[in-house]
Backbone as numpy.savetxt, mean C-alpha at the origin, in Angstrom:
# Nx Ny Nz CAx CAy CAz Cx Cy Cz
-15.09 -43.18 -13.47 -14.94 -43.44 -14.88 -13.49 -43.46 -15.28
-13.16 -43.33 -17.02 -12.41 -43.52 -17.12 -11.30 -42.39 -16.86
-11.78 -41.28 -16.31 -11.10 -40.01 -15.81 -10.55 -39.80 -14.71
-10.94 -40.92 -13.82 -10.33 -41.07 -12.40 -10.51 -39.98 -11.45
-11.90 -39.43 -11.79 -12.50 -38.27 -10.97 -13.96 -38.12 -10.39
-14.53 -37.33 -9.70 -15.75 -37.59 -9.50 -16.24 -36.16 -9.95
-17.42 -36.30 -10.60 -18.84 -35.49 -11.20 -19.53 -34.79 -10.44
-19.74 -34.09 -9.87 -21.16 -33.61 -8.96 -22.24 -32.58 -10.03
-23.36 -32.87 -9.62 -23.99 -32.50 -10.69 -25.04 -31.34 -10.09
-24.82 -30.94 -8.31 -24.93 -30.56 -7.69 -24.40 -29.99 -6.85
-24.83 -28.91 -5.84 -23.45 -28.28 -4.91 -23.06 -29.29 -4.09
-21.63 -29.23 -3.32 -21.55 -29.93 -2.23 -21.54 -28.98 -1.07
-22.08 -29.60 0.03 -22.37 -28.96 1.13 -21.77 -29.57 2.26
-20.75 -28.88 2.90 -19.92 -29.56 4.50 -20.40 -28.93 5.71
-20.55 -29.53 6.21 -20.97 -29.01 7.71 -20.32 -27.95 8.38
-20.68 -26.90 9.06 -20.05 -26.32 10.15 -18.86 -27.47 10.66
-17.33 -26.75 11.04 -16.05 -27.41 11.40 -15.88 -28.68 11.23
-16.13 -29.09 9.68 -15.96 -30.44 9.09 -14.58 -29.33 7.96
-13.73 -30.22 7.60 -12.32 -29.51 6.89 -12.82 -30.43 5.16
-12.38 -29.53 4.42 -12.28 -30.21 2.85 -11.19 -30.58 2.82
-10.46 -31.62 3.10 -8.94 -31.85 2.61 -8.54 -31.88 1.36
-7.36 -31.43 1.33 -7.18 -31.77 -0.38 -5.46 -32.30 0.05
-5.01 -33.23 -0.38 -3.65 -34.18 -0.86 -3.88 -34.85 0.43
-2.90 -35.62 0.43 -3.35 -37.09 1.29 -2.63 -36.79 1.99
-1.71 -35.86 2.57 -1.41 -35.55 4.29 -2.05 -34.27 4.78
-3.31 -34.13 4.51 -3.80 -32.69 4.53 -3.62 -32.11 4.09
-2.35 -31.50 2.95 -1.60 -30.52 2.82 -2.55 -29.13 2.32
-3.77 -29.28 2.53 -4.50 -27.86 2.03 -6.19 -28.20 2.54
-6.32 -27.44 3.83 -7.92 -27.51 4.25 -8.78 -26.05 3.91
-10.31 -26.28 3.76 -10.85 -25.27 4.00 -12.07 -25.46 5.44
-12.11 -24.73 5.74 -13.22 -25.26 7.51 -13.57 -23.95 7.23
-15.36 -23.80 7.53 -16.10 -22.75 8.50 -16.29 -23.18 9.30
-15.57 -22.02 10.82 -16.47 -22.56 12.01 -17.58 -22.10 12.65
-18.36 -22.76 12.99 -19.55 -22.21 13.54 -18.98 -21.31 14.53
-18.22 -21.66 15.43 -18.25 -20.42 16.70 -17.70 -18.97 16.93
-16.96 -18.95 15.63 -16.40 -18.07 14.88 -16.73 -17.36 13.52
-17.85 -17.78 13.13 -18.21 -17.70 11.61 -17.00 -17.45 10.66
-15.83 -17.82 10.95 -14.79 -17.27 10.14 -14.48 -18.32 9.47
-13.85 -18.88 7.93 -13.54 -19.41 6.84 -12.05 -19.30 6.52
-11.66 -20.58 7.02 -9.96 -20.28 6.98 -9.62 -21.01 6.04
-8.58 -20.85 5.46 -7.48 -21.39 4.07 -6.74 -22.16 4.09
-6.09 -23.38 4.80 -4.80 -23.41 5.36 -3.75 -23.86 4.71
-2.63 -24.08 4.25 -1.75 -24.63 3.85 -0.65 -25.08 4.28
-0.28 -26.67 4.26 0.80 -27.01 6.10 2.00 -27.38 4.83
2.34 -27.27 3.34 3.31 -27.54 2.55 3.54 -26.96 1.60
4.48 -26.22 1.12 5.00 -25.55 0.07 4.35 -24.35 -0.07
4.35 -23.24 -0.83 4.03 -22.28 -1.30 1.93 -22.10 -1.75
1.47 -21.61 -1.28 0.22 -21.06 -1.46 -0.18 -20.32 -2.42
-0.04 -20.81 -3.77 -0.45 -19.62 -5.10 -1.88 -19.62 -5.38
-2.01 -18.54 -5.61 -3.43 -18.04 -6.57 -3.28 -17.69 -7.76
-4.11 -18.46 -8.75 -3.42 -17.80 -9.80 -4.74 -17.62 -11.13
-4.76 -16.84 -11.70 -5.64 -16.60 -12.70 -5.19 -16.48 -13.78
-5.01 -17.90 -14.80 -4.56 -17.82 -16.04 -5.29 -17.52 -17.49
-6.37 -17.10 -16.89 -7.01 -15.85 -18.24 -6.92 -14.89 -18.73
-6.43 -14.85 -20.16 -5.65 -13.70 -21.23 -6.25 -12.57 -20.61
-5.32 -12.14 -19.90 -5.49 -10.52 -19.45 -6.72 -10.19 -18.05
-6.33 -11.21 -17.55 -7.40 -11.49 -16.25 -7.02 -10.63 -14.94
-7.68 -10.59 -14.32 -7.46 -9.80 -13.09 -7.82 -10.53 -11.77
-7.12 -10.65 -10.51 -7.53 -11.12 -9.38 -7.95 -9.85 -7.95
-9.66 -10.12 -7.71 -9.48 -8.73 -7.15 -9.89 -9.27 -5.84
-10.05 -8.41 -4.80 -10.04 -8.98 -3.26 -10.95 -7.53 -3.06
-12.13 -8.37 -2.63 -13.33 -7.50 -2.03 -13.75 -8.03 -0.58
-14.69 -7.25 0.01 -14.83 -7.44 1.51 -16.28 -6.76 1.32
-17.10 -6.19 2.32 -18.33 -5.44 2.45 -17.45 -4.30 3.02
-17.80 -3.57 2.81 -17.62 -2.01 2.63 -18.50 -1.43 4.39
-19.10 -2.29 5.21 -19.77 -1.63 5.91 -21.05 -0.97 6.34
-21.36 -0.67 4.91 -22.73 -0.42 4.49 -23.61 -1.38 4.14
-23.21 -2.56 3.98 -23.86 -3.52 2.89 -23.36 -3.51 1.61
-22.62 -3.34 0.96 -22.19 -3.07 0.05 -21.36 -4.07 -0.34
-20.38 -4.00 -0.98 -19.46 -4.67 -1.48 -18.31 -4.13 -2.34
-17.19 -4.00 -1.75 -16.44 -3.05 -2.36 -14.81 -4.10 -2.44
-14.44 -3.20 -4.19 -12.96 -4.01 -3.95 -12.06 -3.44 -3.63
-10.89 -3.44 -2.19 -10.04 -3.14 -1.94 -8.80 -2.63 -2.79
-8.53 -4.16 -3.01 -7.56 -3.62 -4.57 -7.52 -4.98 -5.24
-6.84 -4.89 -6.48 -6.99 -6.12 -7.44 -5.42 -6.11 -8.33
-5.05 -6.89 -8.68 -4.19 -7.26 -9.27 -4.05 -7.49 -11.00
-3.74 -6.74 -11.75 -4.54 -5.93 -12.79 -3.31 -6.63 -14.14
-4.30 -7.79 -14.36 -3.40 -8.64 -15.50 -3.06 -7.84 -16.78
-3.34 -6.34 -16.99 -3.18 -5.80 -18.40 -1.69 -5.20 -18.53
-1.39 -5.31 -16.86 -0.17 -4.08 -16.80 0.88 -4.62 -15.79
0.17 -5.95 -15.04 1.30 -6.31 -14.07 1.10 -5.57 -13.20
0.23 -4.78 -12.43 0.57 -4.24 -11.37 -0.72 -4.38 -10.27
-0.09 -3.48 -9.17 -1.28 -4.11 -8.31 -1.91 -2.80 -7.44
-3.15 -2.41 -7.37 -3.72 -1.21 -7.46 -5.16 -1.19 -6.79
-4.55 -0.02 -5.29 -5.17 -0.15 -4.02 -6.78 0.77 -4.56
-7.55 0.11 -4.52 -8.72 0.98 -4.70 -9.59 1.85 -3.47
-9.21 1.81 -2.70 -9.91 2.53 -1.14 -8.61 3.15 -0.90
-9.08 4.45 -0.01 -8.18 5.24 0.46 -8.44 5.29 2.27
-7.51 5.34 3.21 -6.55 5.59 2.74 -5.53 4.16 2.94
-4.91 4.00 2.62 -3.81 2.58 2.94 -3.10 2.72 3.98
-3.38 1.73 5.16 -3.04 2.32 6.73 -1.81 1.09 6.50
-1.11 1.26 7.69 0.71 0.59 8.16 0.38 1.00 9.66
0.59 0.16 10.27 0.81 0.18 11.41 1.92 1.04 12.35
1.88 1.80 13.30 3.44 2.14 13.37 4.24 1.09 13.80
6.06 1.10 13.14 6.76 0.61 12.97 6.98 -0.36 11.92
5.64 -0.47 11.37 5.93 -0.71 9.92 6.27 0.06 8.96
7.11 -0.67 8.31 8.30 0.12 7.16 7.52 -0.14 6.13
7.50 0.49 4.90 7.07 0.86 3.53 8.77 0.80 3.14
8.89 -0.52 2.46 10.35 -0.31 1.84 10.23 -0.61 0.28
10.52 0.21 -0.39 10.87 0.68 -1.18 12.28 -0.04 -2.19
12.39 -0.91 -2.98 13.96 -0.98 -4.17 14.23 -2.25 -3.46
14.74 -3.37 -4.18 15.28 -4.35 -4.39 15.79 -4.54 -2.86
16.83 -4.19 -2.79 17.51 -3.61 -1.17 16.83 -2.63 -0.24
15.40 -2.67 -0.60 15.14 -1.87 0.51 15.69 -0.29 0.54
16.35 0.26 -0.29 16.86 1.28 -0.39 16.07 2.66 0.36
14.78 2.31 0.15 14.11 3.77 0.58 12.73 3.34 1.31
12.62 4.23 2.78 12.07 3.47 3.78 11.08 4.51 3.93
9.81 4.12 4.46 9.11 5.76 4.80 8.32 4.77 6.33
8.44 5.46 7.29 7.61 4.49 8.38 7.64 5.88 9.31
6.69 5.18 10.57 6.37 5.59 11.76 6.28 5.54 13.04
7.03 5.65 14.09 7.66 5.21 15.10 6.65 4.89 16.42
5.31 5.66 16.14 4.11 6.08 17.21 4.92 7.15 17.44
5.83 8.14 17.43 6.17 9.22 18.01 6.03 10.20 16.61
7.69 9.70 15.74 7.70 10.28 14.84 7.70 9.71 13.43
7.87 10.66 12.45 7.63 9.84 10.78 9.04 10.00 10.66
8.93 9.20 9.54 10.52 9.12 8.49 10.83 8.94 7.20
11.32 9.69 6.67 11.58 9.45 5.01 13.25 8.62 5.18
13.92 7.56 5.35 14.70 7.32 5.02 15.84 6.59 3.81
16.49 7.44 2.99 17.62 6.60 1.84 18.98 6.13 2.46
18.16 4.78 2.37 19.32 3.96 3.02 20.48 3.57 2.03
20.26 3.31 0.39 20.48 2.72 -0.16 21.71 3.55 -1.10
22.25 2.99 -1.95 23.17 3.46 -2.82 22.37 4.99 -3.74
23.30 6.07 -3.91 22.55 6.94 -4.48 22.01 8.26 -3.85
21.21 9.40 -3.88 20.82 10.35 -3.29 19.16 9.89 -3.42
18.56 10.70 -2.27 17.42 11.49 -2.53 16.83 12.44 -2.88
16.17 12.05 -4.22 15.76 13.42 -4.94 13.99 13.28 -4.91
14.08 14.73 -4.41 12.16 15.06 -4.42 11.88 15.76 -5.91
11.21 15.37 -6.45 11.47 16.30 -7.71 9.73 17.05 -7.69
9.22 18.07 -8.48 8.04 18.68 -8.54 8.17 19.47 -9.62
7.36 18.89 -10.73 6.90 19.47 -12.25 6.32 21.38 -11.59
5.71 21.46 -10.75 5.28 23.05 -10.14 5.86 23.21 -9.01
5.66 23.75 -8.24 6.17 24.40 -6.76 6.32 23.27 -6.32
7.78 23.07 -5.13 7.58 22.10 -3.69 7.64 22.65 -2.30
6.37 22.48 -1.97 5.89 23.35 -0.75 6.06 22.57 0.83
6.41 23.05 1.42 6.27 22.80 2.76 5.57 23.26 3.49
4.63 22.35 4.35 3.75 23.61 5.40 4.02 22.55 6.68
3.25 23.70 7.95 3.18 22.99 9.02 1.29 22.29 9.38
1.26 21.59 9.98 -0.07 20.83 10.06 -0.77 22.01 10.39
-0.72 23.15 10.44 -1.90 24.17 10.36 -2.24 24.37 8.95
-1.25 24.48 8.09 -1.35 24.99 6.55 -0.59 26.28 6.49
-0.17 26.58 6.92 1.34 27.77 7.45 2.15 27.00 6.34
2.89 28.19 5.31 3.63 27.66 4.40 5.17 27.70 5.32
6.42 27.20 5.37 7.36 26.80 5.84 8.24 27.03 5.31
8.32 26.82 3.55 8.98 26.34 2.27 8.77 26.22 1.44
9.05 27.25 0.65 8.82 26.99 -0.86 9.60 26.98 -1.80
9.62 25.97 -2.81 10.63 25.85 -3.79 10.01 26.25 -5.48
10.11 27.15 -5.41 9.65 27.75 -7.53 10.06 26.55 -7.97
8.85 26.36 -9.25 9.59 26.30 -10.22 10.53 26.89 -11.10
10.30 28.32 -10.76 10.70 29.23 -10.96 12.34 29.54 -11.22
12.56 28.56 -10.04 14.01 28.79 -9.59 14.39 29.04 -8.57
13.24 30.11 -7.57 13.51 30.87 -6.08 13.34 30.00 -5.26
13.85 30.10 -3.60 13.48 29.66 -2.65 13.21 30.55 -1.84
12.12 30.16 -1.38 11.59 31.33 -0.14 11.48 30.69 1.44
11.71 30.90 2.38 12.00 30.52 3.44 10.86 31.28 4.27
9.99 30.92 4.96 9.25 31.40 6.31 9.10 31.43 7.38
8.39 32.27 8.23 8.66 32.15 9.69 7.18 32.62 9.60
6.57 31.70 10.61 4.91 32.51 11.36 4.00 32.55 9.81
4.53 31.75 8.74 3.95 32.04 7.18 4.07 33.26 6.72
5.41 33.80 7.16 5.51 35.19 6.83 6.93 35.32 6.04
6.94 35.66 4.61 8.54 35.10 3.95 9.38 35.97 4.54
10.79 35.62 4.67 11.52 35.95 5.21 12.77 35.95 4.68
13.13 35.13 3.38 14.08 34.99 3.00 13.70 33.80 1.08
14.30 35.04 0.60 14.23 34.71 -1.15 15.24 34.45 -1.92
15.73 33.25 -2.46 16.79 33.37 -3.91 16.21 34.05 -4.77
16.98 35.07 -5.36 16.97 35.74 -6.41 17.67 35.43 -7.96
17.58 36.11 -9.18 18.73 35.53 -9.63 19.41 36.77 -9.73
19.89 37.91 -8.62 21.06 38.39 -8.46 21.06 38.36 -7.64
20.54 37.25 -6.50 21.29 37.17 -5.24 20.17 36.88 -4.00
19.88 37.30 -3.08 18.83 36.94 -2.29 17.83 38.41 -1.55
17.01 38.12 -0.99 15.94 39.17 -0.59 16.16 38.73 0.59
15.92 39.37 2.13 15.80 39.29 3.25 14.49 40.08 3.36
13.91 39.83 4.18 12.36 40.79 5.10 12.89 40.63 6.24
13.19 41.67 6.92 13.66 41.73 8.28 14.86 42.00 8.73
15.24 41.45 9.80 17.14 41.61 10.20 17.50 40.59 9.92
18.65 40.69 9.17 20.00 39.70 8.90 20.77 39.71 10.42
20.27 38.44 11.17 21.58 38.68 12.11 22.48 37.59 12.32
């Protein structure tokens, strides 16, 4: 017609590993293959957007949960701009970096050996804690503790050993 489009007034249906092309050098297929049951996306030009332009819309990405179910991972949450993991816990591979600031400034990753908090970037690292900041060891043995208070207490075996005061400090044991 005069719209230079076509109508379906019905579903369309493609065969097992037949491709939907879309622009006239391929530039965007969809294929299920039978031998794979898997449903691929492809894009061989420019940038790949998704985009949901409804006042205050959300784009969410679900999977089956395992059970039968159907659960959303996380979604992309048009009220606030942000984007918000709904399953716990959020795995990284080791040696993948979690970077952090424009520049990458602040890194947290895992080597398969060991972890890392690293500030690479312009500035300090500050841990901050509205109540106590505690340290333990993977038993639950406290290590470190920081008051809000003000004090620091230091442990050995989860046994304190050493206190800021505010006239000065506490020892349990020998000073040597």
């Amino acid at each position: 017609g005069s719209e230079a489009q076509n109508r379906f007034s019905r579903h369309v249906k493609i065969s097992d590993d037949l491709f939907l092309r879309i622009g006239t050098g391929n530039d965007f297929t969809i294929t299920h293959s039978s031998s794979s049951s898997d449903t691929t996306l492809t894009n061989n030009t420019g940038n790949l957007n998704i985009q949901n332009l409804a006042d205050d819309g959300d784009i969410y990405f679900k999977s089956d949960n395992g059970s039968g179910g159907v659960t959303t991972y996380f979604f992309i949450d048009g009220s606030d701009s942000s984007t918000r993991f709904t399953v716990n816990p959020l795995k990284f591979s080791d040696n993948i970096e979690l970077q952090i600031g424009s520049s990458a400034d602040l890194k947290i990753y895992h080597d398969g050996s060991n972890s890392y908090i690293s500030e690479v970037g312009t500035g300090d690292l500050i841990i901050s804690a509205d109540n106590d900041l505690t340290f333990k060891d993977g038993s639950g043995n406290l290590m470190a503790n920081m008051n809000a208070s003000n004090s620091v207490e230091l442990y050995f075996g989860n046994s304190k050993k050493f206190e800021t005061t505010s006239t000065g400090v506490d020892v349990t044991g020998n000073f040597d």
